[in-house]
Tab-separated table of C-alpha atoms in Angstrom:
chain	number	residue	atom	x	y	z
A	319	MET	CA	0.012	-0.048	-0.127
A	320	SER	CA	1.054	3.124	-0.697
A	321	LYS	CA	2.525	5.529	1.935
A	322	ARG	CA	2.221	8.611	0.180
A	323	GLU	CA	0.857	11.822	2.271
A	324	GLY	CA	-1.469	14.262	0.726
A	325	SER	CA	-2.420	14.566	-3.153
A	326	LEU	CA	-1.607	17.294	-5.436
A	327	GLU	CA	-5.111	16.379	-6.573
A	328	ALA	CA	-8.549	17.910	-5.383
A	329	PRO	CA	-10.576	15.456	-2.647
A	330	THR	CA	-13.343	13.319	-4.188
A	331	ARG	CA	-16.113	11.953	-2.518
A	332	HIS	CA	-17.498	8.398	-3.620
A	333	PRO	CA	-21.344	8.369	-3.167
A	334	ILE	CA	-22.637	6.793	-0.496
A	335	ALA	CA	-23.970	3.094	-0.947
A	336	TRP	CA	-26.599	3.306	2.201
A	337	GLN	CA	-29.015	1.008	-0.324
A	338	LYS	CA	-26.896	-2.064	-0.549
A	339	ALA	CA	-27.105	-4.274	2.052
A	340	ASP	CA	-23.510	-4.806	2.885
A	341	TYR	CA	-23.565	-1.136	4.297
A	342	TYR	CA	-25.341	-2.664	7.284
A	343	ASP	CA	-22.855	-5.657	8.059
A	344	GLU	CA	-21.743	-5.136	10.901
A	345	ALA	CA	-18.727	-7.108	10.792
A	346	ALA	CA	-17.704	-5.009	7.656
A	347	LEU	CA	-18.299	-1.872	9.523
A	348	GLU	CA	-16.166	-3.048	12.525
A	349	HIS	CA	-13.207	-3.617	10.043
A	350	GLU	CA	-13.342	-0.729	8.638
A	351	LEU	CA	-13.788	1.343	11.642
A	352	GLU	CA	-10.524	-0.453	12.660
A	353	ARG	CA	-8.718	0.339	9.423
A	354	VAL	CA	-9.333	4.209	9.525
A	355	PHE	CA	-9.348	4.438	13.366
A	356	ASP	CA	-5.709	3.362	13.159
A	357	ILE	CA	-4.824	5.701	10.177
A	358	CYS	CA	-5.984	8.544	12.478
A	359	HIS	CA	-4.228	7.407	15.541
A	360	GLY	CA	-0.982	7.623	13.439
A	361	CYS	CA	-1.533	10.640	12.120
A	362	ARG	CA	-3.687	12.916	14.933
A	363	ARG	CA	-3.882	16.033	12.651
A	364	CYS	CA	-7.465	16.601	13.680
A	365	VAL	CA	-7.102	16.486	17.176
A	366	ASN	CA	-8.584	20.219	17.634
A	367	LEU	CA	-11.637	19.660	15.361
A	368	CYS	CA	-13.717	18.211	17.263
A	369	ASN	CA	-14.637	16.063	20.276
A	370	ALA	CA	-14.272	12.778	17.705
A	371	PHE	CA	-10.928	12.488	17.770
A	372	PRO	CA	-9.785	13.458	21.353
A	373	THR	CA	-12.338	10.610	22.653
A	374	LEU	CA	-10.741	7.932	19.697
A	375	PHE	CA	-6.961	8.977	21.071
A	376	ASP	CA	-7.660	9.206	24.508
A	377	LEU	CA	-9.138	5.256	24.146
A	378	VAL	CA	-5.911	4.398	22.068
A	379	ASP	CA	-3.203	5.896	24.912
A	380	GLU	CA	-5.360	4.526	28.046
A	381	GLY	CA	-5.596	1.117	26.350
A	382	SER	CA	-3.505	-1.788	27.553
A	383	THR	CA	-1.102	-1.571	24.294
A	384	GLY	CA	-0.949	1.753	23.520
A	385	GLU	CA	-2.175	1.047	20.137
A	386	LEU	CA	-5.593	0.210	18.699
A	387	ASP	CA	-5.578	-2.958	19.391
A	388	GLY	CA	-5.959	-2.183	23.254
A	389	VAL	CA	-9.583	-0.686	22.284
A	390	ALA	CA	-12.306	-2.526	23.219
A	391	ARG	CA	-14.638	-2.756	20.173
A	392	LYS	CA	-17.447	-2.029	21.810
A	393	ASP	CA	-15.994	1.630	22.955
A	394	PHE	CA	-15.600	2.368	19.219
A	395	VAL	CA	-19.490	3.801	19.782
A	396	LYS	CA	-18.160	6.505	21.711
A	397	VAL	CA	-15.972	7.836	18.984
A	398	VAL	CA	-19.042	7.768	16.639
A	399	ASP	CA	-21.425	9.098	18.989
A	400	GLN	CA	-19.239	12.479	19.230
A	401	CYS	CA	-19.292	13.138	15.367
A	402	TYR	CA	-21.555	15.502	14.101
A	403	LEU	CA	-20.875	15.118	10.364
A	404	CYS	CA	-19.589	18.804	10.089
A	405	ASP	CA	-17.150	17.470	7.243
A	406	LEU	CA	-14.415	19.745	8.078
A	407	CYS	CA	-11.622	16.876	8.694
A	408	PHE	CA	-12.453	15.664	5.327
A	409	MET	CA	-12.398	18.821	3.634
A	410	THR	CA	-9.415	20.487	5.442
A	411	LYS	CA	-7.477	18.361	7.143
A	412	CYS	CA	-7.217	14.897	6.641
A	413	PRO	CA	-4.272	13.876	4.049
A	414	TYR	CA	-5.690	10.535	3.254
A	415	VAL	CA	-8.931	11.458	1.476
A	416	PRO	CA	-9.875	9.947	-1.943
A	417	PRO	CA	-8.142	9.785	-4.368
A	418	HIS	CA	-5.416	9.239	-1.705
A	419	PRO	CA	-5.451	5.386	-1.496
A	420	TRP	CA	-6.124	4.970	1.613
A	421	ASN	CA	-9.535	6.102	0.920
A	422	VAL	CA	-10.355	7.871	4.159
A	423	ASP	CA	-13.672	9.428	4.898
A	424	PHE	CA	-14.475	9.976	8.131
A	425	PRO	CA	-17.548	11.833	8.390
A	426	HIS	CA	-19.085	9.187	5.833
A	427	LEU	CA	-17.578	6.162	7.712
A	428	MET	CA	-19.287	7.682	11.168
A	429	LEU	CA	-22.478	8.271	8.972
A	430	ARG	CA	-22.478	4.487	8.025
A	431	ALA	CA	-21.882	3.205	11.705
A	432	LYS	CA	-24.988	5.813	13.040
A	433	ALA	CA	-26.722	4.325	10.235
A	434	VAL	CA	-26.448	0.810	11.354
A	435	LYS	CA	-26.959	1.858	15.023
A	436	PHE	CA	-30.560	3.337	14.246
A	437	ARG	CA	-31.438	0.319	12.238
A	438	LYS	CA	-30.624	-1.618	15.090
A	439	GLY	CA	-33.210	1.146	17.450
A	440	GLU	CA	-30.644	1.867	19.588
A	441	VAL	CA	-31.613	5.907	19.585
A	442	ARG	CA	-33.413	7.398	21.892
A	443	LEU	CA	-37.129	8.878	21.979
A	444	ARG	CA	-35.335	12.297	22.592
A	445	ASP	CA	-33.294	11.991	19.561
A	446	LYS	CA	-35.913	10.918	16.970
A	447	VAL	CA	-38.158	14.233	18.304
A	448	LEU	CA	-35.537	16.863	18.033
A	449	THR	CA	-34.976	15.391	14.563
A	450	SER	CA	-38.450	15.494	13.434
A	451	THR	CA	-38.338	19.287	12.749
A	452	ASP	CA	-41.184	19.482	10.566
A	453	ALA	CA	-43.747	17.849	13.215
A	454	LEU	CA	-42.241	20.028	16.269
A	455	GLY	CA	-42.633	23.119	14.135
A	456	LYS	CA	-46.068	22.648	12.850
A	457	LEU	CA	-47.233	21.702	16.044
A	458	ALA	CA	-45.522	25.036	17.586
A	459	ALA	CA	-46.924	27.070	14.793
A	460	ILE	CA	-50.082	27.686	16.336
A	461	PRO	CA	-50.023	30.506	17.898
A	462	VAL	CA	-51.461	29.323	21.546
A	463	VAL	CA	-49.048	26.462	21.381
A	464	ALA	CA	-46.023	29.004	20.452
A	465	GLN	CA	-46.987	31.241	23.423
A	466	THR	CA	-47.068	28.513	25.898
A	467	VAL	CA	-43.701	26.266	24.301
A	468	ASN	CA	-41.824	29.762	24.459
A	469	ALA	CA	-42.845	30.748	27.975
A	470	ALA	CA	-42.235	26.996	29.335
A	471	ASN	CA	-38.739	27.070	27.380
A	472	ARG	CA	-38.162	30.155	29.697
A	473	ASN	CA	-38.988	28.647	33.041
A	474	PRO	CA	-36.208	26.981	35.082
A	475	ALA	CA	-38.656	24.461	36.462
A	476	ALA	CA	-40.282	23.502	33.060
A	477	ARG	CA	-36.295	23.248	31.752
A	478	THR	CA	-35.490	20.939	34.450
A	479	VAL	CA	-38.766	18.497	33.726
A	480	LEU	CA	-37.597	18.687	29.903
A	481	GLN	CA	-34.403	17.760	30.860
A	482	SER	CA	-35.373	14.586	33.034
A	483	VAL	CA	-38.067	13.544	30.638
A	484	LEU	CA	-35.943	14.120	27.397
A	485	GLY	CA	-32.452	14.686	27.993
A	486	VAL	CA	-32.614	18.727	26.723
A	487	ASP	CA	-29.995	20.372	28.452
A	488	LYS	CA	-31.705	22.889	30.933
A	489	ARG	CA	-29.052	25.243	30.360
A	490	ARG	CA	-29.195	25.832	26.592
A	491	GLU	CA	-31.047	28.667	25.516
A	492	LEU	CA	-33.715	27.205	23.099
A	493	PRO	CA	-34.750	29.605	19.952
A	494	PRO	CA	-38.199	30.672	20.053
A	495	TYR	CA	-40.974	29.460	18.255
A	496	ALA	CA	-43.022	32.365	15.616
A	497	PRO	CA	-46.545	32.517	16.316
A	498	ALA	CA	-46.910	33.285	12.098
A	499	LYS	CA	-44.634	31.098	10.264
A	500	PHE	CA	-42.438	32.588	7.156
A	501	ARG	CA	-44.471	31.367	4.219
A	502	GLY	CA	-47.895	32.167	5.110
A	503	SER	CA	-46.643	35.881	5.312
A	504	ALA	CA	-43.395	36.439	3.011
A	505	ASP	CA	-44.163	39.138	0.201
A	506	ALA	CA	-42.285	37.609	-2.560
A	507	ARG	CA	-42.782	39.651	-5.533
A	508	ALA	CA	-42.616	37.763	-8.791
A	509	ASP	CA	-43.147	40.689	-11.404
A	510	TRP	CA	-39.593	42.118	-12.332
A	511	PRO	CA	-38.147	41.615	-15.259
A	512	VAL	CA	-35.907	38.701	-15.328
A	513	ARG	CA	-32.246	39.874	-15.915
A	514	ASP	CA	-30.137	36.822	-16.127
A	515	GLY	CA	-26.166	37.283	-15.559
A	516	GLU	CA	-23.234	35.155	-16.819
A	517	ARG	CA	-22.805	33.681	-13.998
A	518	ALA	CA	-26.469	33.388	-11.935
A	519	PRO	CA	-29.592	33.089	-12.789
A	520	GLY	CA	-31.735	36.650	-12.466
A	521	LYS	CA	-34.778	34.680	-10.739
A	522	VAL	CA	-34.738	33.200	-6.971
A	523	ALA	CA	-36.854	30.499	-5.820
A	524	ILE	CA	-36.903	30.191	-1.922
A	525	PHE	CA	-36.401	27.195	0.233
A	526	SER	CA	-37.307	28.187	3.309
A	527	THR	CA	-36.159	25.702	5.544
A	528	CYS	CA	-37.575	24.777	9.147
A	529	TYR	CA	-35.563	26.902	10.931
A	530	ILE	CA	-36.723	30.215	8.876
A	531	ASN	CA	-40.209	29.009	8.904
A	532	TYR	CA	-41.164	28.378	12.432
A	533	ASN	CA	-38.437	30.034	14.472
A	534	GLU	CA	-36.801	32.690	12.924
A	535	PRO	CA	-39.360	33.889	9.891
A	536	GLY	CA	-37.641	37.565	10.214
A	537	ILE	CA	-34.725	36.251	8.265
A	538	GLY	CA	-36.463	35.133	5.599
A	539	HIS	CA	-38.291	38.268	4.977
A	540	ASP	CA	-34.949	40.217	5.056
A	541	LEU	CA	-33.749	37.513	2.336
A	542	VAL	CA	-37.047	38.523	0.162
A	543	ALA	CA	-36.329	42.508	0.968
A	544	VAL	CA	-32.728	42.547	-0.140
A	545	LEU	CA	-33.760	40.571	-3.662
A	546	ALA	CA	-36.904	43.197	-3.786
A	547	HIS	CA	-34.666	45.916	-3.278
A	548	ASN	CA	-32.365	44.242	-6.530
A	549	GLU	CA	-35.779	43.743	-8.342
A	550	ILE	CA	-35.153	40.064	-8.834
A	551	PRO	CA	-38.348	37.986	-8.881
A	552	VAL	CA	-38.772	35.975	-6.429
A	553	VAL	CA	-41.213	32.658	-5.628
A	554	LEU	CA	-41.342	30.092	-2.640
A	555	ALA	CA	-40.799	26.816	-3.581
A	556	HIS	CA	-44.236	25.319	-3.765
A	557	ARG	CA	-43.957	22.455	-1.631
A	558	GLU	CA	-41.233	21.618	1.111
A	559	ALA	CA	-40.593	19.537	4.074
A	560	CYS	CA	-37.226	19.331	6.685
A	561	CYS	CA	-33.441	18.992	4.166
A	562	GLY	CA	-33.513	15.989	5.656
A	563	MET	CA	-30.045	17.122	7.605
A	564	PRO	CA	-31.012	16.380	11.057
A	565	LYS	CA	-32.207	12.821	10.234
A	566	LEU	CA	-28.735	12.158	8.277
A	567	GLU	CA	-27.031	13.141	11.548
A	568	LEU	CA	-28.915	10.899	13.472
A	569	GLY	CA	-28.632	7.880	10.943
A	570	ASP	CA	-32.015	7.452	9.636
A	571	LEU	CA	-31.221	6.754	5.740
A	572	GLU	CA	-34.654	6.114	4.729
A	573	GLY	CA	-36.132	9.134	6.628
A	574	VAL	CA	-33.811	11.361	4.520
A	575	ARG	CA	-35.552	9.451	1.556
A	576	ARG	CA	-38.603	10.216	2.315
A	577	LEU	CA	-37.852	14.121	2.536
A	578	LYS	CA	-36.071	13.651	-0.771
A	579	ASP	CA	-39.390	12.586	-1.869
A	580	VAL	CA	-41.092	15.379	-0.696
A	581	ASN	CA	-38.460	18.214	-1.604
A	582	ILE	CA	-36.969	17.394	-4.895
A	583	PRO	CA	-39.670	17.302	-7.331
A	584	PRO	CA	-40.887	20.414	-7.290
A	585	LEU	CA	-37.447	22.042	-6.657
A	586	ALA	CA	-36.218	20.171	-9.710
A	587	LYS	CA	-38.720	22.024	-11.660
A	588	LEU	CA	-38.284	25.307	-10.268
A	589	ALA	CA	-34.224	24.463	-11.178
A	590	ARG	CA	-35.308	23.215	-14.630
A	591	ASP	CA	-37.317	26.743	-15.227
A	592	GLY	CA	-34.172	28.231	-14.963
A	593	TYR	CA	-34.577	29.503	-11.143
A	594	ALA	CA	-31.469	29.519	-8.672
A	595	LEU	CA	-32.589	28.132	-5.902
A	596	LEU	CA	-31.755	29.692	-2.354
A	597	ALA	CA	-31.747	28.174	1.458
A	598	ALA	CA	-30.632	30.987	4.085
A	599	VAL	CA	-29.751	27.954	6.328
A	600	PRO	CA	-25.933	26.761	5.314
A	601	SER	CA	-26.721	23.072	6.394
A	602	CYS	CA	-30.120	23.076	4.456
A	603	ALA	CA	-27.951	24.374	1.299
A	604	LEU	CA	-25.367	21.730	1.791
A	605	MET	CA	-27.817	18.700	2.015
A	606	PHE	CA	-28.881	19.572	-1.427
A	607	LYS	CA	-25.860	20.539	-2.769
A	608	GLN	CA	-23.754	17.714	-1.378
A	609	GLU	CA	-25.116	14.777	0.508
A	610	LEU	CA	-28.604	14.179	-1.374
A	611	PRO	CA	-26.115	13.966	-4.428
A	612	LEU	CA	-23.771	11.585	-2.939
A	613	MET	CA	-26.870	9.561	-1.299
A	614	PHE	CA	-28.792	9.288	-5.181
A	615	PRO	CA	-26.303	9.809	-7.459
A	616	ASP	CA	-28.374	8.457	-10.239
A	617	ASP	CA	-31.292	10.561	-9.283
A	618	ALA	CA	-31.579	13.500	-12.217
A	619	ASP	CA	-33.958	15.525	-10.196
A	620	VAL	CA	-31.672	15.604	-7.166
A	621	LEU	CA	-28.528	16.564	-9.404
A	622	ALA	CA	-30.568	19.304	-11.232
A	623	VAL	CA	-31.366	20.555	-7.388
A	624	ALA	CA	-27.735	20.457	-6.652
A	625	GLU	CA	-26.543	22.509	-9.721
A	626	ALA	CA	-29.487	25.273	-9.350
A	627	MET	CA	-28.944	25.753	-5.205
A	628	PHE	CA	-26.814	28.724	-4.063
A	629	ASP	CA	-26.412	30.164	-0.674
A	630	PRO	CA	-27.760	33.476	-0.319
A	631	PHE	CA	-24.213	35.033	-0.340
A	632	GLU	CA	-22.702	33.027	-2.815
A	633	TYR	CA	-25.511	34.166	-5.700
A	634	PHE	CA	-25.505	38.025	-4.297
A	635	MET	CA	-21.414	38.094	-5.033
A	636	LEU	CA	-22.138	36.115	-8.420
A	637	ARG	CA	-24.588	39.174	-8.937
A	638	HIS	CA	-21.963	41.925	-8.211
A	639	ARG	CA	-19.461	40.152	-10.774
A	640	ASP	CA	-22.148	40.190	-13.324
A	641	GLY	CA	-22.264	43.938	-12.221
A	642	LEU	CA	-26.225	43.303	-11.170
A	643	LEU	CA	-26.082	43.904	-7.633
A	644	LYS	CA	-27.296	47.358	-6.222
A	645	THR	CA	-24.282	48.525	-4.048
A	646	ASP	CA	-27.027	51.774	-2.756
A	647	PHE	CA	-26.116	51.165	0.997
A	648	LYS	CA	-27.692	53.734	2.972
A	649	GLN	CA	-26.332	52.912	6.440
A	650	ALA	CA	-22.757	51.761	8.001
A	651	LEU	CA	-22.959	48.733	10.049
A	652	GLY	CA	-19.704	49.612	12.134
A	653	LYS	CA	-17.590	46.476	13.588
A	654	VAL	CA	-19.078	43.243	12.741
A	655	ALA	CA	-17.445	40.035	14.289
A	656	TYR	CA	-18.552	37.318	11.382
A	657	HIS	CA	-18.058	33.274	12.363
A	658	ILE	CA	-18.885	31.111	9.093
A	659	PRO	CA	-20.063	27.847	10.224
A	660	CYS	CA	-18.629	24.865	9.264
A	661	HIS	CA	-21.330	23.865	6.830
A	662	GLY	CA	-21.121	27.173	4.878
A	663	ARG	CA	-16.922	26.327	5.064
A	664	VAL	CA	-17.653	22.724	3.469
A	665	GLN	CA	-19.639	24.135	0.458
A	666	ASN	CA	-16.258	25.884	-1.232
A	667	ILE	CA	-17.410	28.595	-2.044
A	668	GLY	CA	-15.318	30.991	-0.072
A	669	GLN	CA	-16.171	33.715	2.370
A	670	LYS	CA	-18.887	35.402	0.370
A	671	THR	CA	-21.049	36.542	2.981
A	672	ARG	CA	-17.781	38.480	4.338
A	673	GLU	CA	-17.162	39.624	1.001
A	674	THR	CA	-20.509	41.255	0.775
A	675	LEU	CA	-20.513	42.818	3.644
A	676	GLN	CA	-17.216	44.195	3.107
A	677	LEU	CA	-19.246	45.952	0.060
A	678	VAL	CA	-20.844	48.324	2.805
A	679	PRO	CA	-18.806	51.305	3.590
A	680	GLY	CA	-18.029	52.060	6.679
A	681	THR	CA	-17.893	48.268	7.610
A	682	GLU	CA	-15.425	46.363	9.475
A	683	VAL	CA	-15.451	42.705	8.788
A	684	THR	CA	-13.687	40.370	11.650
A	685	THR	CA	-13.900	36.760	10.765
A	686	VAL	CA	-13.897	33.694	12.813
A	687	GLU	CA	-13.339	30.865	10.552
A	688	ARG	CA	-13.858	27.798	13.226
A	689	CYS	CA	-16.203	25.288	14.773
A	690	ALA	CA	-18.575	26.725	17.289
A	691	GLY	CA	-19.622	23.558	18.575
A	692	HIS	CA	-23.498	23.884	18.434
A	693	ASP	CA	-23.988	21.755	15.440
A	694	GLY	CA	-27.824	21.408	15.448
A	695	THR	CA	-29.239	19.022	17.877
A	696	TRP	CA	-25.799	17.771	19.087
A	697	GLY	CA	-25.384	20.781	21.288
A	698	VAL	CA	-28.778	20.776	23.372
A	699	LYS	CA	-28.505	17.496	24.357
A	700	GLU	CA	-27.802	17.073	28.078
A	701	GLU	CA	-24.453	14.534	27.484
A	702	PHE	CA	-22.975	16.867	24.858
A	703	PHE	CA	-23.870	20.449	26.135
A	704	GLU	CA	-20.491	20.740	28.433
A	705	GLN	CA	-18.634	19.615	25.472
A	706	SER	CA	-20.215	22.000	22.902
A	707	MET	CA	-19.303	24.671	25.188
A	708	LYS	CA	-15.937	23.762	25.819
A	709	ILE	CA	-15.569	23.262	21.502
A	710	GLY	CA	-16.953	26.550	21.440
A	711	ARG	CA	-14.729	28.623	23.727
A	712	PRO	CA	-11.677	29.765	21.399
A	713	VAL	CA	-15.063	31.445	19.062
A	714	PHE	CA	-16.425	33.058	21.849
A	715	ARG	CA	-13.493	34.688	23.179
A	716	GLN	CA	-12.234	35.421	19.235
A	717	MET	CA	-15.868	37.000	18.566
A	718	ALA	CA	-15.717	39.214	21.621
A	719	GLN	CA	-12.025	40.152	21.405
A	720	ALA	CA	-13.348	42.140	18.315
A	721	GLY	CA	-15.391	44.384	20.320
A	722	PRO	CA	-17.882	44.819	17.383
A	723	ASP	CA	-21.438	46.508	17.061
A	724	PHE	CA	-22.669	42.941	15.664
A	725	ILE	CA	-21.743	39.261	16.573
A	726	SER	CA	-23.241	37.600	13.416
A	727	SER	CA	-23.053	33.777	11.492
A	728	ASP	CA	-25.005	32.483	8.867
A	729	CYS	CA	-26.229	29.661	10.747
A	730	PRO	CA	-28.536	31.184	12.992
A	731	ILE	CA	-28.524	28.401	15.630
A	732	ALA	CA	-24.545	28.927	15.663
A	733	GLY	CA	-25.164	33.054	16.326
A	734	ARG	CA	-27.238	32.128	19.409
A	735	HIS	CA	-24.919	29.868	20.731
A	736	ILE	CA	-21.796	32.013	20.111
A	737	GLN	CA	-24.441	34.857	21.882
A	738	GLN	CA	-25.179	32.718	24.972
A	739	GLY	CA	-21.377	31.657	25.210
A	740	ILE	CA	-19.796	35.244	25.279
A	741	ARG	CA	-22.605	35.991	27.953
A	742	ASP	CA	-21.910	32.846	30.113
A	743	GLY	CA	-18.122	33.411	29.844
A	744	GLY	CA	-18.515	36.635	31.924
A	745	THR	CA	-17.793	38.983	29.004
A	746	ASP	CA	-20.128	42.163	28.933
A	747	LEU	CA	-20.268	42.831	25.522
A	748	LYS	CA	-23.083	45.204	24.685
A	749	ALA	CA	-23.175	43.785	20.609
A	750	GLU	CA	-26.167	42.998	18.653
A	751	LYS	CA	-26.746	39.663	17.395
A	752	ALA	CA	-28.095	39.546	14.141
A	753	HIS	CA	-28.085	36.949	11.209
A	754	PRO	CA	-26.415	38.637	7.717
A	755	LEU	CA	-29.002	38.975	5.956
A	756	THR	CA	-30.690	41.281	8.386
A	757	LEU	CA	-27.383	43.162	8.177
A	758	LEU	CA	-27.209	43.839	4.578
A	759	ARG	CA	-31.349	44.663	4.706
A	760	ARG	CA	-29.801	47.721	7.158
A	761	ALA	CA	-26.845	48.474	4.827
A	762	TYR	CA	-29.754	49.224	2.201
A	763	GLY	CA	-31.636	51.257	4.370
A	764	LEU	CA	-35.026	48.654	4.086
């Protein structure tokens, strides 16, 4: 076997063979875990990325031999449970990713282990509930229910009960549910003339996402307002469900397929009709751009959606390069401490949010490019809360050190997590938390 480290070739990912029977073969999975864990133990380059790697290396170092053969195979699951599929090890650190002959794809190996675990029924009810974002959102979208849930989430006694029953840490600040969801109140205008650019279509279809629909619809309204100011025709996806990322992280791959069957047909029609598809949550955009195409590599509709899907700021900068983005900004933003979420980084689009905000005169953007440690549902769980805050501490510190007027992240959950981490760390920071789309809308004076 070649011992060459690294490659001059770009990383590539193989399709996920989740529909084949041997994908769930436990002996084959254990053999592949041994192979990859041994490579990781010999390298240790990823030790500072997340808690999966320190967990693995501690198991090795504290074992009877100091090598992987001294680790009990039943303990492999401890590593799997620490991985939240951020993909950063594959995209930014590992020198042995394909096309290297060692063919290491750590996140997708963890996904396989999670899928086996899920198929065996070894997941908690809590995890099934937390990943059913549509069901939770639709229930909480009832105004009186939203008010009750939000009040309970702020009540220490109610949170203690929630922790004891479901294992949702009582210290985690949870996002509120909105009494009116985005889809029912979005003022999307489709009557502007279409101006296609060389790099991006001149009309947009928005995939609302569960979080924008049910938790912070204001972010969606900000996106609509910015698009309207730039005279870009906008429609909403005619039908949608959760993008599937929470189910993917749980290992519920059949659940991902069911959601794909709801989302892809209407999105594919929009893509073929020449719309740019925008999702304002990085995890959702990543799901359509990368994960679904790897799960369904022969599905032409999935590939059409992936080709048409954009991060909003990716789209704005393409329009700017085509000379079609308005820069008639009315309000400076001052100092912005901006965090790039992991699922934004692994889209390989560069720092498009920073580039866009820096177009605003009188705006200074300090960029923090490091995992904040929340990751969807992982950071709300009782057993992982402390670890999520520990992972985020360097981000909290760097964001606060900038002395910003605003703290901002493309991932609204990460932004909320960072705000809590800064405050819980004792820093008296007066900065306002605002999503980058909110900042761009303010800069336009809308």
